[in-house]
């Protein structure tokens, strides 16, 4: 369970705040839970749970008033104790009761507190007369928390200044640790962090917009603020920097206004704990701020480049997501960029060169090549997967930005094999999980979060890590073939 404690700034440690105090269980519960008779064999219940992809069934002769529950953990305990014989036992002999319940009108914080206190992961939801109308799980609560961004997101949406945003963002490591502890995947945790990154950028843009209007008058044209790179893909972890851009539908004469806007937005983000991008990928810099015609010209110029060094930072542009302003501007720009790239074999070939040069950090005897006891898993693990998926997706005109979605789309088009897609997705998950665990540990120890992972964090999964890195030896050929298949 996620413990709920009050922090010094009035929010709740772990990210629990306003959302949990405004919404009720009836809004989140899974309605019509499965209720089976006590004599039902455990094997039959397991098959049903698997088919419906649910984690529990209720047990009782009266559908509206069941008496017990059988969860995935109950099944594992029974099998561990009695082996395969347990699957023939009736549910009545396996389930646990009496059931813990709350009414559908109860606020979410009551369920969190009850489940935390009792150490349970399933709670029955009741309606009139105490009849069971639904069930709520800890995983459901945490997934909803992630999607709603809870206190952090609610606070960011109304944050009056950068200092408030920074205090809210300081809760991110605790939230990430709580979500990992509840068995959410690293990809899901990264999605939460990315949403908060987008919300931070959105709020910084809103504040900057107000300040710029006060200083320079109304905006001369529509605009959209874009987040690029990992934030755009939904794969941000806990070592943020600014990767953003701006598009407007004005003229070059309007650029001075938007330059002031971008400058203020980037300064607010820096003060909020999202440092300036060392590569200069920020809306305050002219390369990353254009009108519609200017952006089309910029994309065309990138695609015409003839050397890999000319493409520094260009690849992350194709991961763009709009966070503030007029979304139609960004949609049109994305469509133009993806369409042009899909026609440009030489450009995509240049983008793929770094992936083709990739060599896993493994010695002759298969050991990990570490630097000062650490391994940079962003460069040594994530880069070839993310960059390779991006390049192949562009070759096939795929508009998805998330790496897993790109891999799935490539698999559906037979650009890569099913096993290759699954291995790359699983490897990305492993690398992200190790990085975020190390980041959480480093932040707790007062160190800056980075992308290097130490031996202590790697140790439990060292074998899997080396196996995943070995599988990346052929990723260059895979990307080369995947790009070529898009032009056949």
XYZ file of C-alpha atoms in Angstrom:
488
model
C 0.000 0.000 0.000
C 0.948 3.634 -0.338
C 1.326 5.297 3.022
C -0.343 8.679 3.325
C 1.415 11.293 5.414
C 1.202 15.023 5.647
C 4.217 16.949 4.374
C 5.401 20.314 5.509
C 3.958 22.290 2.597
C 0.419 21.080 3.143
C 0.468 18.390 0.472
C 0.668 14.672 1.060
C 3.842 12.643 0.695
C 3.582 10.202 -2.179
C 1.347 12.530 -4.170
C -2.014 11.968 -2.406
C -3.980 15.200 -2.140
C -7.049 16.914 -3.565
C -8.121 14.247 -6.031
C -8.500 11.637 -3.318
C -10.593 14.050 -1.265
C -12.996 15.080 -4.035
C -13.818 11.839 -5.857
C -15.821 8.832 -4.718
C -15.380 5.087 -5.094
C -18.412 4.792 -7.334
C -16.525 6.760 -9.990
C -13.576 4.347 -10.076
C -14.850 0.925 -9.120
C -15.139 -2.019 -11.475
C -18.864 -2.683 -11.640
C -20.514 -6.112 -11.539
C -17.645 -8.096 -10.021
C -17.547 -11.831 -10.666
C -19.273 -13.826 -7.895
C -18.900 -17.633 -7.929
C -20.504 -20.339 -5.745
C -18.315 -21.702 -2.911
C -18.171 -25.146 -4.549
C -16.537 -23.814 -7.739
C -13.133 -25.510 -8.289
C -10.175 -23.160 -7.966
C -8.979 -24.149 -11.457
C -12.240 -22.891 -12.967
C -11.903 -19.576 -11.131
C -8.292 -19.187 -12.287
C -9.303 -19.768 -15.899
C -12.047 -17.163 -15.590
C -9.706 -14.636 -13.971
C -7.224 -15.154 -16.778
C -9.832 -14.875 -19.520
C -11.314 -11.676 -18.110
C -7.938 -10.287 -17.003
C -9.131 -9.653 -13.454
C -7.199 -10.156 -10.226
C -9.946 -11.560 -7.990
C -13.343 -13.235 -7.769
C -15.896 -13.035 -4.962
C -17.287 -16.173 -3.332
C -20.845 -16.737 -2.115
C -24.263 -18.219 -2.828
C -25.926 -14.799 -2.728
C -24.574 -12.646 -5.583
C -25.404 -9.404 -3.816
C -23.924 -10.462 -0.496
C -20.817 -12.629 -1.112
C -18.878 -13.865 1.877
C -15.257 -14.130 0.751
C -12.740 -13.189 -1.904
C -10.079 -15.157 -3.806
C -7.244 -13.089 -5.236
C -4.234 -13.874 -7.407
C -2.126 -13.955 -4.255
C -4.494 -16.474 -2.639
C -4.050 -18.714 -5.690
C -0.264 -18.473 -5.500
C -0.251 -19.282 -1.783
C -2.550 -22.284 -2.268
C -0.452 -23.686 -5.115
C 2.780 -23.083 -3.203
C 1.384 -24.966 -0.220
C -0.251 -27.903 -1.997
C 1.039 -27.909 -5.563
C -1.328 -28.729 -8.409
C -3.761 -30.431 -6.040
C -4.844 -26.984 -4.855
C -6.502 -26.295 -8.201
C -9.106 -28.945 -7.451
C -10.116 -27.409 -4.128
C -13.418 -25.488 -3.865
C -13.260 -21.705 -3.609
C -14.946 -21.858 -0.233
C -11.832 -23.525 1.162
C -9.459 -20.998 -0.405
C -11.153 -17.626 -0.065
C -10.636 -15.190 2.760
C -13.354 -13.349 4.631
C -15.191 -11.545 5.976
C -15.030 -9.017 3.168
C -13.816 -5.501 3.813
C -16.068 -2.927 2.201
C -16.921 0.733 1.850
C -19.994 2.332 0.275
C -19.825 3.689 -3.261
C -20.302 7.173 -1.813
C -17.081 6.947 0.231
C -14.286 9.280 -0.793
C -11.172 7.751 -2.302
C -8.950 8.756 0.593
C -11.043 6.497 2.846
C -10.270 3.500 0.624
C -6.574 4.343 0.523
C -6.485 4.599 4.306
C -8.472 1.395 4.847
C -6.389 -0.656 2.426
C -3.148 0.760 3.800
C -4.103 0.023 7.410
C -5.240 -3.535 6.676
C -2.540 -4.357 4.139
C -5.044 -5.459 1.507
C -5.225 -4.786 -2.231
C -8.933 -5.357 -2.924
C -11.901 -3.613 -1.362
C -15.571 -4.401 -1.996
C -17.827 -1.459 -2.838
C -21.418 -1.578 -1.646
C -24.651 0.162 -2.609
C -28.061 0.405 -1.036
C -28.740 -2.197 1.590
C -25.119 -3.280 1.638
C -25.383 -5.087 -1.704
C -22.074 -5.481 -3.524
C -21.991 -3.238 -6.590
C -18.293 -3.166 -7.422
C -14.712 -3.718 -6.394
C -11.732 -1.398 -6.162
C -8.073 -2.461 -6.259
C -4.883 -0.787 -5.133
C -3.599 -0.989 -8.694
C -6.683 0.806 -10.007
C -6.244 3.564 -7.448
C -2.589 4.013 -8.346
C -3.224 4.015 -12.081
C -5.921 6.640 -11.635
C -3.570 8.607 -9.403
C -0.993 8.455 -12.162
C -3.408 9.571 -14.853
C -4.857 12.397 -12.773
C -1.430 13.401 -11.472
C -3.089 13.873 -8.076
C -1.677 16.582 -5.872
C 1.283 17.345 -8.060
C -0.773 17.817 -11.188
C -3.598 19.628 -9.413
C -1.084 21.917 -7.743
C 0.832 22.611 -10.934
C -2.327 23.574 -12.780
C -2.837 26.475 -10.373
C 0.752 27.149 -9.263
C 1.238 30.939 -8.944
C 4.998 30.905 -9.453
C 8.090 28.835 -10.217
C 8.887 28.252 -6.553
C 5.546 26.536 -6.006
C 6.112 24.391 -9.072
C 9.528 23.400 -7.778
C 8.110 22.361 -4.386
C 5.508 20.224 -6.113
C 8.074 18.647 -8.423
C 10.201 17.773 -5.398
C 7.531 15.155 -4.574
C 8.227 13.251 -7.794
C 10.864 10.838 -6.424
C 8.520 9.756 -3.611
C 5.661 9.269 -6.051
C 7.874 7.281 -8.440
C 9.090 5.070 -5.586
C 5.514 4.445 -4.408
C 4.359 3.480 -7.891
C 7.293 1.102 -8.394
C 6.571 -0.450 -5.015
C 3.036 -1.172 -6.217
C 4.388 -3.073 -9.232
C 3.623 -0.483 -11.872
C 5.976 -0.874 -14.794
C 8.821 1.553 -15.364
C 7.041 2.582 -18.562
C 3.929 3.472 -16.571
C 5.998 5.391 -14.036
C 7.737 7.241 -16.857
C 4.312 8.115 -18.211
C 3.401 9.709 -14.879
C 6.655 11.669 -14.762
C 6.187 12.759 -18.372
C 2.666 13.983 -17.684
C 3.979 16.038 -14.789
C 6.756 17.350 -17.031
C 4.163 18.393 -19.592
C 2.001 19.963 -16.889
C 5.021 21.904 -15.621
C 5.761 23.200 -19.110
C 2.109 24.054 -19.654
C 1.918 26.067 -16.437
C 5.219 27.831 -17.150
C 3.832 28.758 -20.579
C 0.610 30.083 -19.049
C 2.489 32.220 -16.539
C 4.914 33.443 -19.201
C 2.024 34.277 -21.513
C 0.387 36.469 -18.873
C 3.654 38.248 -18.127
C 4.435 38.797 -21.809
C 0.975 40.211 -22.474
C 1.385 42.634 -19.583
C 4.789 43.733 -20.863
C 4.268 43.705 -24.623
C 0.545 43.596 -25.305
C -1.656 40.849 -26.677
C -0.171 37.937 -28.577
C -0.012 38.810 -32.281
C -0.965 35.317 -33.473
C -1.985 31.844 -32.381
C 0.782 29.648 -31.025
C 1.541 26.195 -29.624
C 4.216 25.145 -27.141
C 5.792 21.750 -27.876
C 7.640 19.323 -25.652
C 10.208 17.216 -27.499
C 12.304 14.114 -26.767
C 11.448 11.875 -23.844
C 8.756 14.253 -22.596
C 7.012 14.064 -25.940
C 7.342 10.268 -26.048
C 6.012 9.897 -22.509
C 9.305 8.347 -21.354
C 10.775 10.962 -19.002
C 12.507 9.844 -15.819
C 13.857 11.863 -12.883
C 16.770 13.720 -14.519
C 14.901 16.433 -16.444
C 16.066 19.117 -18.798
C 14.226 21.383 -21.167
C 13.502 20.129 -24.665
C 10.826 22.435 -26.020
C 9.861 24.445 -29.070
C 7.266 26.959 -30.221
C 5.226 27.423 -33.388
C 2.968 30.383 -34.254
C 0.878 31.291 -37.271
C 2.039 34.888 -37.465
C 4.765 36.397 -39.610
C 8.525 36.851 -39.084
C 7.710 40.352 -37.824
C 5.894 38.769 -34.858
C 8.959 36.844 -33.743
C 10.105 39.484 -31.231
C 6.955 38.978 -29.185
C 7.303 35.193 -29.201
C 11.024 35.473 -28.433
C 10.156 37.336 -25.225
C 7.508 34.736 -24.446
C 9.913 31.842 -24.995
C 12.643 33.517 -22.945
C 10.319 33.952 -19.982
C 8.889 30.434 -20.242
C 12.332 28.841 -20.272
C 13.464 30.968 -17.315
C 10.396 29.909 -15.316
C 11.047 26.251 -16.091
C 14.645 26.559 -14.951
C 13.528 28.162 -11.696
C 10.940 25.368 -11.296
C 13.668 22.714 -11.335
C 13.734 21.850 -15.040
C 17.219 23.005 -16.066
C 18.070 24.747 -19.312
C 18.864 22.280 -22.093
C 22.636 22.099 -22.577
C 22.046 21.500 -26.282
C 19.983 24.662 -26.570
C 16.740 22.917 -27.537
C 14.453 25.601 -26.136
C 11.836 27.992 -27.451
C 13.966 31.011 -26.572
C 16.453 29.985 -29.293
C 15.536 30.884 -32.863
C 16.209 27.401 -34.233
C 13.372 26.084 -32.093
C 10.912 28.950 -32.613
C 9.280 29.645 -35.982
C 6.096 30.620 -37.713
C 4.344 27.949 -39.780
C 6.298 28.655 -42.957
C 9.526 28.888 -40.984
C 8.994 25.480 -39.409
C 8.271 23.890 -42.761
C 11.463 25.396 -44.089
C 13.388 24.204 -41.035
C 12.127 20.639 -41.451
C 12.987 20.674 -45.149
C 16.483 21.994 -44.355
C 17.090 19.250 -41.801
C 16.022 16.581 -44.259
C 18.420 18.021 -46.864
C 21.421 17.689 -44.498
C 24.240 15.501 -45.722
C 26.335 14.763 -42.612
C 25.437 13.121 -39.276
C 26.883 16.029 -37.278
C 24.351 18.316 -38.964
C 21.555 16.318 -37.340
C 22.460 16.944 -33.702
C 19.208 17.258 -31.700
C 17.064 16.973 -34.838
C 15.837 13.461 -34.035
C 14.030 14.488 -30.845
C 11.903 16.907 -32.860
C 10.008 13.926 -34.251
C 8.843 13.068 -30.708
C 6.900 16.314 -30.324
C 3.770 16.695 -28.193
C 1.772 19.907 -27.794
C 1.253 21.037 -24.188
C -0.173 24.554 -24.503
C -1.803 26.655 -27.193
C -3.455 25.699 -30.484
C -3.072 21.970 -31.073
C -3.968 22.222 -34.764
C -0.701 24.052 -35.460
C 1.303 21.190 -33.974
C -0.783 18.526 -35.714
C -0.167 20.097 -39.116
C 3.551 20.454 -38.407
C 3.842 16.837 -37.303
C 2.041 15.673 -40.426
C 4.394 17.663 -42.655
C 7.507 16.412 -40.843
C 6.512 12.728 -40.816
C 5.440 12.889 -44.444
C 8.704 14.495 -45.600
C 10.849 12.098 -43.581
C 9.012 9.066 -44.969
C 10.119 10.146 -48.456
C 13.760 10.840 -47.582
C 15.815 7.634 -47.588
C 19.183 9.440 -47.372
C 18.017 11.443 -44.347
C 16.811 8.343 -42.525
C 19.995 6.522 -43.445
C 21.968 9.303 -41.733
C 19.689 9.088 -38.694
C 20.310 5.356 -38.459
C 24.121 5.530 -38.660
C 24.674 6.005 -34.930
C 22.467 3.012 -34.204
C 24.376 0.944 -36.753
C 27.645 1.880 -35.012
C 26.319 0.825 -31.613
C 28.242 -1.794 -29.659
C 26.977 -3.066 -26.288
C 29.231 -2.285 -23.293
C 30.366 -5.891 -22.854
C 33.909 -7.206 -22.577
C 35.365 -10.227 -24.362
C 34.254 -12.505 -21.541
C 30.793 -10.972 -21.371
C 31.366 -8.709 -18.374
C 29.941 -5.189 -18.166
C 32.280 -2.333 -19.030
C 31.765 0.119 -16.189
C 33.120 3.590 -15.593
C 33.809 4.328 -11.926
C 31.519 1.473 -10.973
C 28.589 2.701 -13.061
C 27.035 2.145 -16.460
C 25.266 4.871 -18.460
C 22.147 2.972 -19.451
C 20.692 5.860 -21.420
C 23.568 5.719 -23.902
C 24.416 2.042 -23.560
C 20.857 0.705 -23.502
C 18.000 3.091 -24.213
C 19.568 5.056 -27.065
C 19.724 2.320 -29.734
C 16.182 1.153 -28.950
C 14.609 4.615 -28.879
C 16.549 5.968 -31.868
C 16.115 2.774 -33.872
C 12.362 2.631 -33.290
C 12.024 6.308 -34.189
C 13.972 5.979 -37.436
C 12.176 2.849 -38.599
C 8.787 4.377 -37.700
C 9.543 7.461 -39.802
C 10.565 5.264 -42.729
C 7.130 3.661 -42.591
C 5.219 6.916 -42.072
C 4.158 5.912 -38.539
C 3.039 8.930 -36.526
C 3.247 7.352 -33.047
C 5.816 8.839 -30.677
C 6.079 6.392 -27.758
C 8.764 3.770 -28.358
C 6.546 0.817 -27.428
C 3.802 2.065 -29.766
C 6.313 2.502 -32.572
C 7.595 -1.034 -32.076
C 4.057 -2.432 -32.055
C 3.195 -0.567 -35.268
C 6.392 -1.771 -36.934
C 5.589 -5.341 -35.946
C 2.084 -5.052 -37.416
C 3.612 -3.914 -40.713
C 6.140 -6.773 -40.655
C 8.985 -4.248 -40.614
C 10.420 -6.169 -37.647
C 9.651 -9.608 -36.270
C 7.298 -10.184 -33.364
C 10.066 -11.602 -31.179
C 12.381 -8.676 -31.983
C 9.660 -6.173 -31.073
C 8.942 -7.947 -27.796
C 12.643 -8.201 -26.888
C 13.259 -4.511 -27.579
C 10.195 -3.446 -25.580
C 11.201 -5.683 -22.654
C 14.785 -4.406 -22.773
C 13.612 -0.794 -22.726
C 11.459 -1.590 -19.701
C 14.416 -3.172 -17.896
C 16.773 -0.272 -18.639
C 14.200 2.315 -17.565
C 13.452 0.445 -14.352
C 17.127 0.292 -13.366
C 17.694 3.957 -14.199
C 14.707 5.229 -12.229
C 15.594 3.053 -9.230
C 19.113 4.495 -9.239
C 17.740 8.015 -9.631
C 15.462 7.543 -6.628
C 18.395 6.245 -4.561
C 20.686 9.065 -5.678
C 18.149 11.764 -4.883
C 17.533 10.239 -1.444
C 21.308 10.328 -0.841
C 21.519 13.990 -1.843
C 23.113 13.298 -5.236
C 21.960 14.674 -8.560
C 19.902 12.236 -10.602
C 21.532 11.048 -13.803
C 21.388 8.136 -16.203
C 24.213 6.004 -14.794
C 23.400 2.922 -12.735
C 25.642 1.510 -10.017
C 26.447 -2.094 -9.233
C 24.218 -2.239 -6.146
C 21.090 -1.352 -8.129
C 22.137 -3.589 -11.024
C 22.974 -6.596 -8.864
C 19.492 -8.216 -8.616
C 19.071 -8.082 -12.395
C 22.657 -8.229 -13.590
C 22.099 -11.430 -15.553
C 19.025 -10.066 -17.301
C 20.852 -6.820 -17.990
C 23.770 -8.534 -19.701
C 21.411 -10.732 -21.718
C 19.437 -7.670 -22.855
C 22.607 -5.866 -23.894
C 23.832 -8.924 -25.806
C 20.593 -8.975 -27.771
C 21.249 -5.415 -28.912
C 24.341 -6.492 -30.874
C 22.231 -6.909 -33.995
C 20.081 -3.824 -33.627
C 22.034 -1.918 -36.278
C 21.218 -4.494 -38.949
C 17.613 -4.606 -37.764
C 17.254 -0.837 -38.134
C 18.981 -0.828 -41.510
C 16.606 -3.499 -42.803
C 13.621 -1.829 -41.171
C 14.369 1.481 -42.877
C 14.956 -0.194 -46.234
C 11.662 -2.078 -46.015
C 9.839 1.230 -45.833
C 11.070 2.143 -49.308
C 10.349 -1.111 -51.109
